[in-house]
Amino acid sequence: MAKTYDYLFKLLLIGDSGVGKTCVLFRFSEDAFNSTFISTIGIDFKIRTIELDGKKIKLQIWDTAGQERFRTITTAYYRGAMGIMLVYDITNEKSFENIKNWIRNIEEVHSGPNINSSTYVLPIKSLYGIMYRFKIQTLLIQHASADVEKMVLGNKCDINDKRQVSKEMGEKLALEYGIKFMETSAKSNINVENAFLTLARDIKSKMDTKLVKMISSSCGSFYAMFLSFSSLWKTVQQMTVF
């Protein structure tokens, strides 16, 4: 069966228990809100396909449990993630303070690269009219901690009268780690769609940039090899002329 998408992105939602990760995911995937969700046990996921720049992107979004007893299970899903949303509850200062611990946890899990390879085939026409199918083997590192796109979400921003964490505090934390920040509300449908689309766009942009560099580098190597072959071929032709 032919693929119905151009990209597949694995995303994670992490953060303390009760901050609304499941509600954020349900709002994005189902455009609905349920206030009676129980705490996630272990891990769950949803899929939604979006379109960016004319390309279909399949988002595989994993919702992780925030409780310590599930930490061994949930961290196993960190490796290979292309984007991570770190969620806190603006009415719970402790959940905000723990964002640094979650970031540290990501860095520990991603201390070693997980390497996947992809092959791209480029048709290149030579000076002699010969069409070569030139294969470029690329190594995509997924992902050392610095390579994962991260975003901080301050959820439940609709409950402003119970706010314990100011928007400025969230912005300052995100700036400290060089990542993006948004305040969201799954209940009032504030910024949820925007957050996921922004993260997906950043991942796609990074992937496209890497691909261009890889192809450019590989083509440079091929061109040098081709010039060497052309020079050798001319020498052979001269040697065979009597």
Coordinates of N, CA and C in Angstrom, one line a residue:
M1 N 0.8 -1.2 0.0 CA 0.0 0.0 0.0 C 0.9 1.2 0.0
A2 N 0.6 2.2 -0.9 CA 1.4 3.4 -1.0 C 1.2 4.3 0.3
K3 N 2.2 5.0 0.7 CA 2.2 5.9 1.8 C 1.2 7.0 1.5
T4 N 0.5 7.4 2.5 CA -0.4 8.6 2.4 C 0.1 9.8 3.0
Y5 N 1.4 9.8 3.3 CA 2.1 11.0 3.9 C 3.5 11.1 3.4
D6 N 4.0 12.3 3.5 CA 5.4 12.6 3.1 C 6.4 12.5 4.2
Y7 N 6.0 12.8 5.4 CA 6.8 12.8 6.6 C 6.1 12.1 7.7
L8 N 6.9 11.4 8.6 CA 6.4 10.9 9.8 C 7.2 11.4 11.0
F9 N 6.5 12.2 11.9 CA 7.1 12.8 13.0 C 6.6 12.2 14.3
K10 N 7.6 11.8 15.1 CA 7.2 11.2 16.5 C 7.4 12.3 17.5
L11 N 6.3 12.6 18.2 CA 6.3 13.7 19.2 C 5.9 13.1 20.5
L12 N 6.4 13.8 21.6 CA 6.1 13.4 23.0 C 5.6 14.5 23.8
L13 N 4.6 14.2 24.7 CA 4.1 15.1 25.7 C 4.6 14.6 27.0
I14 N 5.4 15.4 27.7 CA 5.9 15.0 29.0 C 5.7 16.2 30.0
G15 N 5.7 15.8 31.3 CA 5.4 16.8 32.4 C 4.8 16.0 33.5
D16 N 4.6 16.8 34.6 CA 4.0 16.2 35.8 C 2.6 15.6 35.6
S17 N 2.2 14.7 36.5 CA 0.8 14.2 36.4 C -0.2 15.3 36.7
G18 N -1.3 15.4 36.0 CA -2.3 16.3 36.3 C -2.2 17.7 35.6
V19 N -1.2 17.9 34.8 CA -1.0 19.2 34.1 C -1.9 19.3 32.9
G20 N -2.5 18.2 32.4 CA -3.4 18.3 31.3 C -2.8 17.9 30.0
K21 N -1.8 17.0 30.0 CA -1.2 16.5 28.8 C -2.2 15.7 27.9
T22 N -2.9 14.9 28.5 CA -3.9 14.1 27.8 C -5.0 15.0 27.2
C23 N -5.4 16.0 27.9 CA -6.4 16.9 27.4 C -5.9 17.7 26.2
V24 N -4.6 18.1 26.3 CA -4.0 18.8 25.2 C -4.0 17.9 24.0
L25 N -3.6 16.7 24.1 CA -3.5 15.8 23.0 C -4.9 15.5 22.5
F26 N -5.9 15.3 23.3 CA -7.3 15.0 22.9 C -7.9 16.2 22.1
R27 N -7.5 17.4 22.6 CA -8.0 18.6 21.9 C -7.4 18.7 20.5
F28 N -6.1 18.4 20.4 CA -5.5 18.5 19.1 C -6.0 17.4 18.1
S29 N -6.1 16.1 18.6 CA -6.4 15.0 17.8 C -7.9 14.8 17.5
E30 N -8.7 15.2 18.5 CA -10.1 15.0 18.3 C -10.9 16.3 18.3
D31 N -10.3 17.4 18.6 CA -10.9 18.7 18.7 C -12.1 18.6 19.8
A32 N -11.7 18.0 20.9 CA -12.7 17.9 22.0 C -12.0 18.0 23.3
F33 N -12.9 18.2 24.4 CA -12.3 18.3 25.7 C -13.2 17.4 26.7
N34 N -12.5 16.7 27.5 CA -13.1 15.9 28.5 C -12.5 16.1 29.8
S35 N -13.2 16.6 30.8 CA -12.7 17.0 32.1 C -12.6 15.8 33.0
T36 N -13.0 14.6 32.6 CA -13.1 13.5 33.5 C -12.0 12.5 33.2
F37 N -10.9 12.9 32.4 CA -9.8 11.9 32.2 C -9.2 11.5 33.5
I38 N -8.8 10.2 33.6 CA -8.0 9.8 34.7 C -6.5 9.8 34.3
S39 N -5.6 9.7 35.2 CA -4.2 9.8 34.9 C -3.8 8.7 34.0
T40 N -3.0 9.1 33.0 CA -2.5 8.1 32.0 C -1.6 7.0 32.7
I41 N -1.9 5.8 32.4 CA -1.2 4.7 33.0 C -0.1 4.2 31.9
G42 N 1.1 4.5 32.2 CA 2.2 4.1 31.3 C 2.3 5.1 30.1
I43 N 1.7 4.7 29.0 CA 1.8 5.6 27.8 C 0.7 5.3 26.8
D44 N 0.3 6.4 26.1 CA -0.8 6.3 25.1 C -0.4 7.1 23.9
F45 N -1.1 7.0 22.8 CA -0.7 7.8 21.7 C -1.9 8.0 20.7
K46 N -1.8 9.1 20.0 CA -2.8 9.5 19.0 C -2.1 9.8 17.7
I47 N -2.8 9.7 16.6 CA -2.2 10.1 15.3 C -3.1 11.1 14.6
R48 N -2.5 12.1 14.0 CA -3.2 13.1 13.2 C -2.3 13.5 12.0
T49 N -2.8 13.6 10.8 CA -2.1 14.0 9.7 C -2.4 15.4 9.3
I50 N -1.4 16.3 9.2 CA -1.6 17.7 8.9 C -0.9 18.0 7.5
E51 N -1.1 19.2 7.1 CA -0.4 19.6 5.8 C 0.4 20.9 6.0
L52 N 1.7 20.8 5.7 CA 2.5 22.0 5.8 C 3.3 22.2 4.5
D53 N 3.3 23.4 3.9 CA 4.0 23.6 2.7 C 3.7 22.6 1.6
G54 N 2.5 22.2 1.5 CA 2.1 21.3 0.4 C 2.5 19.8 0.7
K55 N 3.0 19.5 1.9 CA 3.4 18.2 2.3 C 2.6 17.6 3.4
K56 N 2.2 16.4 3.3 CA 1.4 15.7 4.3 C 2.3 15.2 5.4
I57 N 2.1 15.5 6.6 CA 2.9 15.1 7.7 C 2.1 14.3 8.7
K58 N 2.5 13.1 8.9 CA 1.8 12.2 9.9 C 2.4 12.4 11.3
L59 N 1.6 12.9 12.2 CA 2.1 13.1 13.6 C 1.7 12.0 14.5
Q60 N 2.7 11.3 15.0 CA 2.5 10.2 15.9 C 2.8 10.8 17.3
I61 N 1.8 11.1 18.1 CA 2.0 11.8 19.4 C 1.8 10.9 20.6
W62 N 2.8 10.8 21.4 CA 2.8 9.9 22.5 C 2.6 10.8 23.8
D63 N 1.6 10.3 24.6 CA 1.2 10.9 25.8 C 1.8 10.1 27.0
T64 N 2.7 10.6 27.7 CA 3.4 9.9 28.8 C 2.8 10.1 30.2
A65 N 2.9 9.1 31.0 CA 2.4 9.3 32.4 C 3.5 10.1 33.2
G66 N 2.9 11.0 34.1 CA 3.8 11.9 34.8 C 4.3 11.3 36.1
Q67 N 3.7 10.2 36.6 CA 4.1 9.7 37.9 C 5.4 9.0 37.8
E68 N 6.1 9.1 38.9 CA 7.5 8.6 39.0 C 7.5 7.1 38.8
R69 N 6.5 6.4 39.2 CA 6.5 4.9 39.1 C 6.5 4.4 37.7
F70 N 6.1 5.3 36.7 CA 6.1 4.9 35.3 C 7.3 5.4 34.6
R71 N 8.2 6.1 35.3 CA 9.3 6.8 34.6 C 10.2 5.8 33.7
T72 N 10.4 4.6 34.2 CA 11.2 3.7 33.4 C 10.5 3.3 32.1
I73 N 9.2 3.2 32.2 CA 8.5 2.8 31.0 C 8.5 4.0 30.0
T74 N 8.2 5.2 30.5 CA 8.0 6.4 29.6 C 9.3 6.8 29.0
T75 N 10.4 6.8 29.7 CA 11.6 7.3 29.2 C 12.1 6.4 28.0
A76 N 11.7 5.1 28.0 CA 12.0 4.2 26.9 C 11.5 4.8 25.5
Y77 N 10.5 5.6 25.6 CA 9.9 6.2 24.3 C 10.6 7.5 23.9
Y78 N 11.5 8.0 24.7 CA 12.2 9.3 24.4 C 13.0 9.2 23.1
R79 N 13.8 8.0 23.1 CA 14.7 7.9 22.0 C 14.0 7.8 20.7
G80 N 14.5 8.6 19.7 CA 13.8 8.6 18.4 C 12.8 9.7 18.3
A81 N 12.5 10.3 19.4 CA 11.5 11.4 19.3 C 12.1 12.6 18.5
M82 N 11.3 13.2 17.7 CA 11.8 14.4 16.9 C 11.3 15.7 17.5
G83 N 10.3 15.6 18.4 CA 9.8 16.8 19.0 C 9.2 16.5 20.4
I84 N 9.5 17.3 21.4 CA 9.0 17.1 22.7 C 8.4 18.3 23.3
M85 N 7.1 18.2 23.8 CA 6.4 19.3 24.4 C 6.5 19.0 25.9
L86 N 7.1 20.0 26.6 CA 7.2 19.9 28.1 C 6.0 20.8 28.7
V87 N 5.1 20.1 29.4 CA 3.9 20.8 29.8 C 3.9 21.0 31.3
Y88 N 3.5 22.2 31.7 CA 3.2 22.4 33.2 C 1.9 23.1 33.3
D89 N 1.4 23.2 34.5 CA 0.1 23.7 34.8 C 0.3 25.1 35.5
I90 N -0.2 26.2 34.9 CA 0.1 27.5 35.4 C -0.5 27.7 36.8
T91 N -1.4 26.8 37.2 CA -2.0 27.0 38.6 C -1.2 26.1 39.6
N92 N -0.1 25.5 39.1 CA 0.7 24.6 40.0 C 2.2 24.9 39.8
E93 N 2.7 25.7 40.7 CA 4.1 26.2 40.6 C 5.1 25.0 40.6
K94 N 4.8 24.0 41.4 CA 5.7 22.8 41.5 C 5.8 22.2 40.1
S95 N 4.8 22.1 39.3 CA 4.9 21.5 38.0 C 5.7 22.3 37.1
F96 N 5.7 23.6 37.3 CA 6.6 24.5 36.6 C 8.1 24.3 36.9
E97 N 8.3 24.2 38.2 CA 9.7 24.0 38.7 C 10.3 22.7 38.2
N98 N 9.4 21.7 38.1 CA 9.9 20.4 37.6 C 10.2 20.3 36.1
I99 N 9.9 21.4 35.4 CA 10.2 21.4 34.0 C 11.7 21.2 33.8
K100 N 12.5 21.8 34.6 CA 14.0 21.7 34.5 C 14.4 20.2 34.8
N101 N 13.7 19.5 35.7 CA 14.0 18.1 35.9 C 13.6 17.3 34.7
W102 N 12.5 17.6 34.0 CA 12.1 16.9 32.8 C 13.2 17.1 31.7
I103 N 13.6 18.3 31.6 CA 14.7 18.6 30.5 C 15.9 17.8 30.8
R104 N 16.3 17.8 32.1 CA 17.5 17.0 32.5 C 17.3 15.6 32.2
N105 N 16.1 15.1 32.4 CA 15.8 13.7 32.1 C 15.9 13.4 30.6
I106 N 15.5 14.3 29.7 CA 15.6 14.2 28.3 C 17.1 14.1 27.9
E107 N 17.9 15.0 28.5 CA 19.3 15.0 28.2 C 20.0 13.7 28.6
E108 N 19.6 13.1 29.7 CA 20.2 11.9 30.1 C 19.9 10.7 29.2
V109 N 18.6 10.7 28.8 CA 18.2 9.6 27.9 C 18.8 9.8 26.5
H110 N 19.0 11.0 26.1 CA 19.6 11.3 24.7 C 21.1 11.5 24.7
S111 N 21.8 11.0 25.7 CA 23.2 11.2 25.8 C 24.0 10.6 24.7
G112 N 23.4 9.5 24.1 CA 24.0 8.8 23.0 C 23.1 8.9 21.8
P113 N 23.7 9.1 20.6 CA 22.9 9.2 19.4 C 22.3 7.8 18.9
N114 N 21.1 7.9 18.4 CA 20.5 6.7 17.8 C 20.4 7.0 16.3
I115 N 21.2 6.2 15.5 CA 21.4 6.5 14.1 C 20.5 5.7 13.2
N116 N 19.7 6.4 12.4 CA 18.9 5.8 11.3 C 19.5 6.2 10.0
S117 N 19.3 5.3 9.0 CA 19.8 5.7 7.7 C 18.7 5.8 6.7
S118 N 18.8 6.7 5.7 CA 17.8 6.8 4.6 C 18.6 6.9 3.3
T119 N 18.1 6.4 2.2 CA 18.7 6.4 0.9 C 17.9 7.3 0.0
Y120 N 18.6 8.2 -0.6 CA 17.9 9.1 -1.6 C 18.6 8.8 -3.0
V121 N 17.8 8.6 -4.0 CA 18.3 8.3 -5.4 C 18.2 9.6 -6.2
L122 N 19.4 10.0 -6.8 CA 19.4 11.2 -7.6 C 19.8 10.9 -9.0
P123 N 18.9 11.2 -10.0 CA 19.3 11.0 -11.4 C 20.2 12.1 -11.9
I124 N 21.4 11.8 -12.3 CA 22.4 12.8 -12.7 C 22.9 12.4 -14.1
K125 N 22.8 13.4 -15.0 CA 23.2 13.2 -16.4 C 24.6 13.6 -16.6
S126 N 25.4 12.8 -17.2 CA 26.8 13.1 -17.4 C 27.0 13.9 -18.7
L127 N 28.3 14.3 -18.9 CA 28.6 15.1 -20.1 C 28.5 14.2 -21.3
Y128 N 28.5 12.9 -21.2 CA 28.4 12.0 -22.3 C 27.0 11.5 -22.5
G129 N 26.1 12.1 -21.8 CA 24.7 11.8 -22.0 C 24.2 10.5 -21.3
I130 N 25.1 10.0 -20.4 CA 24.8 8.8 -19.6 C 24.0 9.2 -18.4
M131 N 22.9 8.6 -18.1 CA 22.1 8.9 -16.9 C 22.5 7.9 -15.8
Y132 N 23.0 8.5 -14.7 CA 23.4 7.7 -13.6 C 22.4 7.9 -12.5
R133 N 22.1 6.8 -11.8 CA 21.2 6.9 -10.6 C 22.1 6.8 -9.4
F134 N 22.4 8.0 -8.8 CA 23.4 8.1 -7.8 C 22.7 8.0 -6.4
K135 N 23.1 7.0 -5.7 CA 22.5 6.8 -4.4 C 23.3 7.6 -3.3
I136 N 22.5 8.3 -2.5 CA 23.2 9.0 -1.4 C 22.7 8.4 -0.1
Q137 N 23.6 7.8 0.7 CA 23.3 7.2 1.9 C 23.5 8.2 3.0
T138 N 22.4 8.5 3.7 CA 22.5 9.5 4.7 C 22.3 8.9 6.1
L139 N 23.0 9.5 7.1 CA 22.8 9.0 8.4 C 22.1 10.1 9.2
L140 N 20.9 9.8 9.6 CA 20.1 10.8 10.4 C 20.2 10.4 11.9
I141 N 20.8 11.3 12.6 CA 21.0 11.1 14.0 C 19.7 11.5 14.8
Q142 N 19.1 10.5 15.4 CA 17.9 10.7 16.1 C 18.1 10.2 17.5
H143 N 18.3 11.0 18.4 CA 18.6 12.4 18.3 C 19.4 12.7 19.6
A144 N 20.5 13.3 19.5 CA 21.2 13.8 20.7 C 20.3 15.0 21.2
S145 N 20.4 15.2 22.5 CA 19.4 16.2 23.1 C 19.4 17.5 22.4
A146 N 20.5 18.0 21.9 CA 20.5 19.3 21.3 C 19.8 19.3 19.9
D147 N 19.5 18.1 19.4 CA 18.9 18.0 18.1 C 17.4 17.8 18.2
V148 N 16.8 17.6 19.3 CA 15.4 17.4 19.4 C 14.7 18.8 19.6
E149 N 13.7 19.0 18.8 CA 12.9 20.2 18.9 C 12.1 20.2 20.2
K150 N 12.2 21.1 21.0 CA 11.5 21.2 22.3 C 10.6 22.4 22.4
M151 N 9.5 22.3 23.1 CA 8.7 23.5 23.3 C 8.1 23.4 24.7
V152 N 8.0 24.5 25.4 CA 7.4 24.5 26.8 C 6.0 25.0 26.7
L153 N 5.0 24.3 27.3 CA 3.6 24.7 27.3 C 3.2 25.0 28.7
G154 N 2.7 26.2 28.9 CA 2.0 26.5 30.2 C 0.5 26.3 30.0
N155 N 0.0 25.2 30.5 CA -1.4 24.8 30.2 C -2.3 25.3 31.3
K156 N -3.6 25.3 30.9 CA -4.7 25.8 31.8 C -4.7 27.3 31.9
C157 N -4.3 28.0 30.9 CA -4.2 29.5 31.0 C -5.6 30.1 31.1
D158 N -6.6 29.3 30.9 CA -8.0 29.8 31.1 C -8.4 30.1 32.6
I159 N -7.6 29.4 33.5 CA -7.9 29.5 34.9 C -7.0 30.6 35.5
N160 N -7.1 31.8 35.0 CA -6.2 32.9 35.3 C -6.3 33.4 36.8
D161 N -7.5 33.2 37.4 CA -7.7 33.6 38.8 C -7.0 32.7 39.8
K162 N -6.5 31.5 39.3 CA -5.7 30.6 40.2 C -4.3 30.5 39.7
R163 N -3.9 31.4 38.9 CA -2.5 31.4 38.4 C -1.4 31.5 39.4
Q164 N -0.4 30.6 39.4 CA 0.7 30.7 40.3 C 2.0 30.9 39.5
V165 N 1.9 30.8 38.2 CA 3.1 31.0 37.3 C 2.8 32.0 36.3
S166 N 3.5 33.1 36.3 CA 3.2 34.2 35.3 C 3.7 33.8 33.9
K167 N 3.2 34.4 32.9 CA 3.6 34.1 31.6 C 5.1 34.5 31.4
E168 N 5.5 35.6 32.1 CA 6.9 36.0 32.0 C 7.9 35.0 32.5
M169 N 7.4 34.2 33.6 CA 8.3 33.2 34.2 C 8.5 32.1 33.1
G170 N 7.4 31.7 32.4 CA 7.5 30.7 31.4 C 8.4 31.1 30.3
E171 N 8.2 32.4 29.8 CA 9.1 32.9 28.8 C 10.5 32.9 29.1
K172 N 10.8 33.3 30.4 CA 12.2 33.3 30.9 C 12.8 31.9 30.9
L173 N 12.0 30.9 31.4 CA 12.5 29.6 31.4 C 12.9 29.0 30.0
A174 N 11.9 29.3 29.1 CA 12.2 28.8 27.7 C 13.4 29.5 27.1
L175 N 13.5 30.8 27.4 CA 14.7 31.5 26.8 C 16.0 31.0 27.4
E176 N 16.0 30.6 28.6 CA 17.1 30.0 29.3 C 17.6 28.8 28.5
Y177 N 16.7 28.0 28.0 CA 17.1 26.8 27.3 C 17.0 26.9 25.8
G178 N 16.7 28.1 25.3 CA 16.7 28.4 23.9 C 15.6 27.6 23.1
I179 N 14.4 27.5 23.8 CA 13.3 26.8 23.1 C 12.1 27.7 23.1
K180 N 11.1 27.3 22.4 CA 9.9 28.1 22.2 C 8.9 27.9 23.4
F181 N 8.0 28.8 23.6 CA 7.1 28.8 24.7 C 5.7 29.3 24.3
M182 N 4.7 28.6 24.7 CA 3.3 29.1 24.5 C 2.5 28.7 25.8
E183 N 1.5 29.6 26.0 CA 0.5 29.2 27.0 C -0.7 28.6 26.3
T184 N -1.3 27.6 26.8 CA -2.4 26.9 26.2 C -3.5 26.6 27.1
S185 N -4.7 26.3 26.5 CA -5.8 25.8 27.3 C -6.5 24.8 26.4
A186 N -6.5 23.6 26.9 CA -7.2 22.5 26.2 C -8.7 22.7 26.3
K187 N -9.1 23.2 27.5 CA -10.6 23.4 27.7 C -11.1 24.5 26.8
S188 N -10.4 25.7 26.7 CA -10.9 26.8 25.9 C -10.4 26.8 24.5
N189 N -9.6 25.8 24.2 CA -9.0 25.6 22.9 C -8.1 26.9 22.5
I190 N -7.2 27.2 23.4 CA -6.3 28.3 23.2 C -4.9 27.8 22.8
N191 N -4.4 28.1 21.7 CA -3.1 27.9 21.2 C -2.7 26.4 21.1
V192 N -3.6 25.5 21.2 CA -3.2 24.1 21.1 C -2.8 23.7 19.7
E193 N -3.7 24.0 18.8 CA -3.4 23.8 17.3 C -2.1 24.5 16.9
N194 N -2.0 25.7 17.3 CA -0.8 26.6 17.0 C 0.5 25.9 17.5
A195 N 0.4 25.4 18.7 CA 1.6 24.8 19.3 C 2.1 23.6 18.5
F196 N 1.2 22.7 18.2 CA 1.6 21.5 17.4 C 2.1 21.8 16.0
L197 N 1.4 22.8 15.4 CA 1.8 23.2 14.0 C 3.1 23.8 14.0
T198 N 3.4 24.7 15.0 CA 4.7 25.3 15.1 C 5.8 24.3 15.3
L199 N 5.6 23.4 16.2 CA 6.6 22.4 16.5 C 6.9 21.5 15.2
A200 N 5.8 21.1 14.6 CA 6.0 20.3 13.3 C 6.7 21.1 12.3
R201 N 6.4 22.4 12.1 CA 7.1 23.2 11.1 C 8.6 23.4 11.4
D202 N 8.9 23.5 12.7 CA 10.3 23.6 13.1 C 11.1 22.3 12.8
I203 N 10.4 21.2 13.1 CA 11.0 19.9 12.8 C 11.3 19.7 11.3
K204 N 10.2 20.0 10.5 CA 10.3 19.9 9.0 C 11.4 20.8 8.5
S205 N 11.5 22.1 9.0 CA 12.5 23.0 8.5 C 13.9 22.5 8.8
K206 N 14.1 21.9 10.0 CA 15.4 21.4 10.4 C 15.8 20.2 9.5
M207 N 14.8 19.3 9.2 CA 15.0 18.1 8.4 C 15.4 18.5 7.0
D208 N 14.6 19.5 6.4 CA 14.9 19.9 5.1 C 16.3 20.6 4.9
T209 N 16.7 21.3 5.9 CA 18.0 22.0 5.9 C 19.1 20.9 5.9
K210 N 18.9 19.9 6.8 CA 19.9 18.8 6.9 C 20.0 18.0 5.6
L211 N 18.8 17.8 5.0 CA 18.8 17.0 3.7 C 19.5 17.7 2.6
V212 N 19.3 19.0 2.5 CA 20.0 19.8 1.5 C 21.5 19.8 1.7
K213 N 22.0 19.9 2.9 CA 23.4 19.8 3.2 C 24.0 18.5 2.9
M214 N 23.2 17.4 3.2 CA 23.7 16.1 2.9 C 23.8 15.8 1.4
I215 N 22.8 16.2 0.7 CA 22.8 16.0 -0.8 C 23.9 16.9 -1.4
S216 N 24.1 18.1 -0.9 CA 25.1 19.0 -1.5 C 26.5 18.4 -1.3
S217 N 26.7 17.9 0.0 CA 28.0 17.3 0.3 C 28.2 16.0 -0.5
S218 N 27.2 15.2 -0.7 CA 27.3 13.9 -1.4 C 27.5 14.2 -2.9
C219 N 26.8 15.2 -3.4 CA 27.0 15.6 -4.9 C 28.4 16.1 -5.1
G220 N 29.0 16.8 -4.2 CA 30.3 17.3 -4.3 C 31.3 16.2 -4.4
S221 N 31.1 15.1 -3.6 CA 32.0 14.0 -3.6 C 31.8 13.2 -5.0
F222 N 30.6 13.1 -5.4 CA 30.3 12.4 -6.7 C 30.9 13.2 -7.9
Y223 N 30.8 14.5 -7.8 CA 31.4 15.3 -8.9 C 32.9 15.2 -9.0
A224 N 33.6 15.1 -7.9 CA 35.0 14.9 -7.9 C 35.3 13.5 -8.4
M225 N 34.5 12.5 -8.1 CA 34.8 11.2 -8.6 C 34.5 11.2 -10.1
F226 N 33.5 11.9 -10.6 CA 33.1 11.9 -12.0 C 34.2 12.6 -12.8
L227 N 34.8 13.7 -12.3 CA 35.9 14.3 -13.0 C 37.1 13.4 -13.1
S228 N 37.4 12.7 -12.1 CA 38.5 11.7 -12.1 C 38.2 10.6 -13.1
F229 N 37.0 10.1 -13.2 CA 36.6 9.1 -14.2 C 36.7 9.7 -15.6
S230 N 36.2 10.9 -15.8 CA 36.3 11.5 -17.1 C 37.7 11.7 -17.6
S231 N 38.6 12.1 -16.7 CA 40.0 12.3 -17.0 C 40.6 10.9 -17.4
L232 N 40.3 9.9 -16.7 CA 40.8 8.6 -17.0 C 40.3 8.1 -18.3
W233 N 39.0 8.3 -18.6 CA 38.4 7.9 -19.9 C 39.0 8.6 -21.1
K234 N 39.3 9.9 -20.9 CA 40.0 10.6 -22.0 C 41.4 10.0 -22.3
T235 N 42.1 9.7 -21.2 CA 43.4 9.1 -21.3 C 43.4 7.8 -22.1
V236 N 42.4 7.0 -21.7 CA 42.2 5.7 -22.4 C 41.9 5.8 -23.9
Q237 N 41.1 6.8 -24.2 CA 40.7 7.1 -25.6 C 42.0 7.5 -26.4
Q238 N 42.8 8.4 -25.8 CA 44.0 8.8 -26.5 C 45.0 7.7 -26.7
M239 N 45.1 6.8 -25.7 CA 46.0 5.6 -25.8 C 45.5 4.7 -27.0
T240 N 44.2 4.7 -27.3 CA 43.7 3.7 -28.3 C 43.7 4.3 -29.7
V241 N 44.1 5.6 -29.8 CA 44.1 6.2 -31.1 C 45.5 6.0 -31.7
F242 N 45.6 5.4 -33.0 CA 46.9 5.1 -33.6 C 47.1 6.1 -34.8

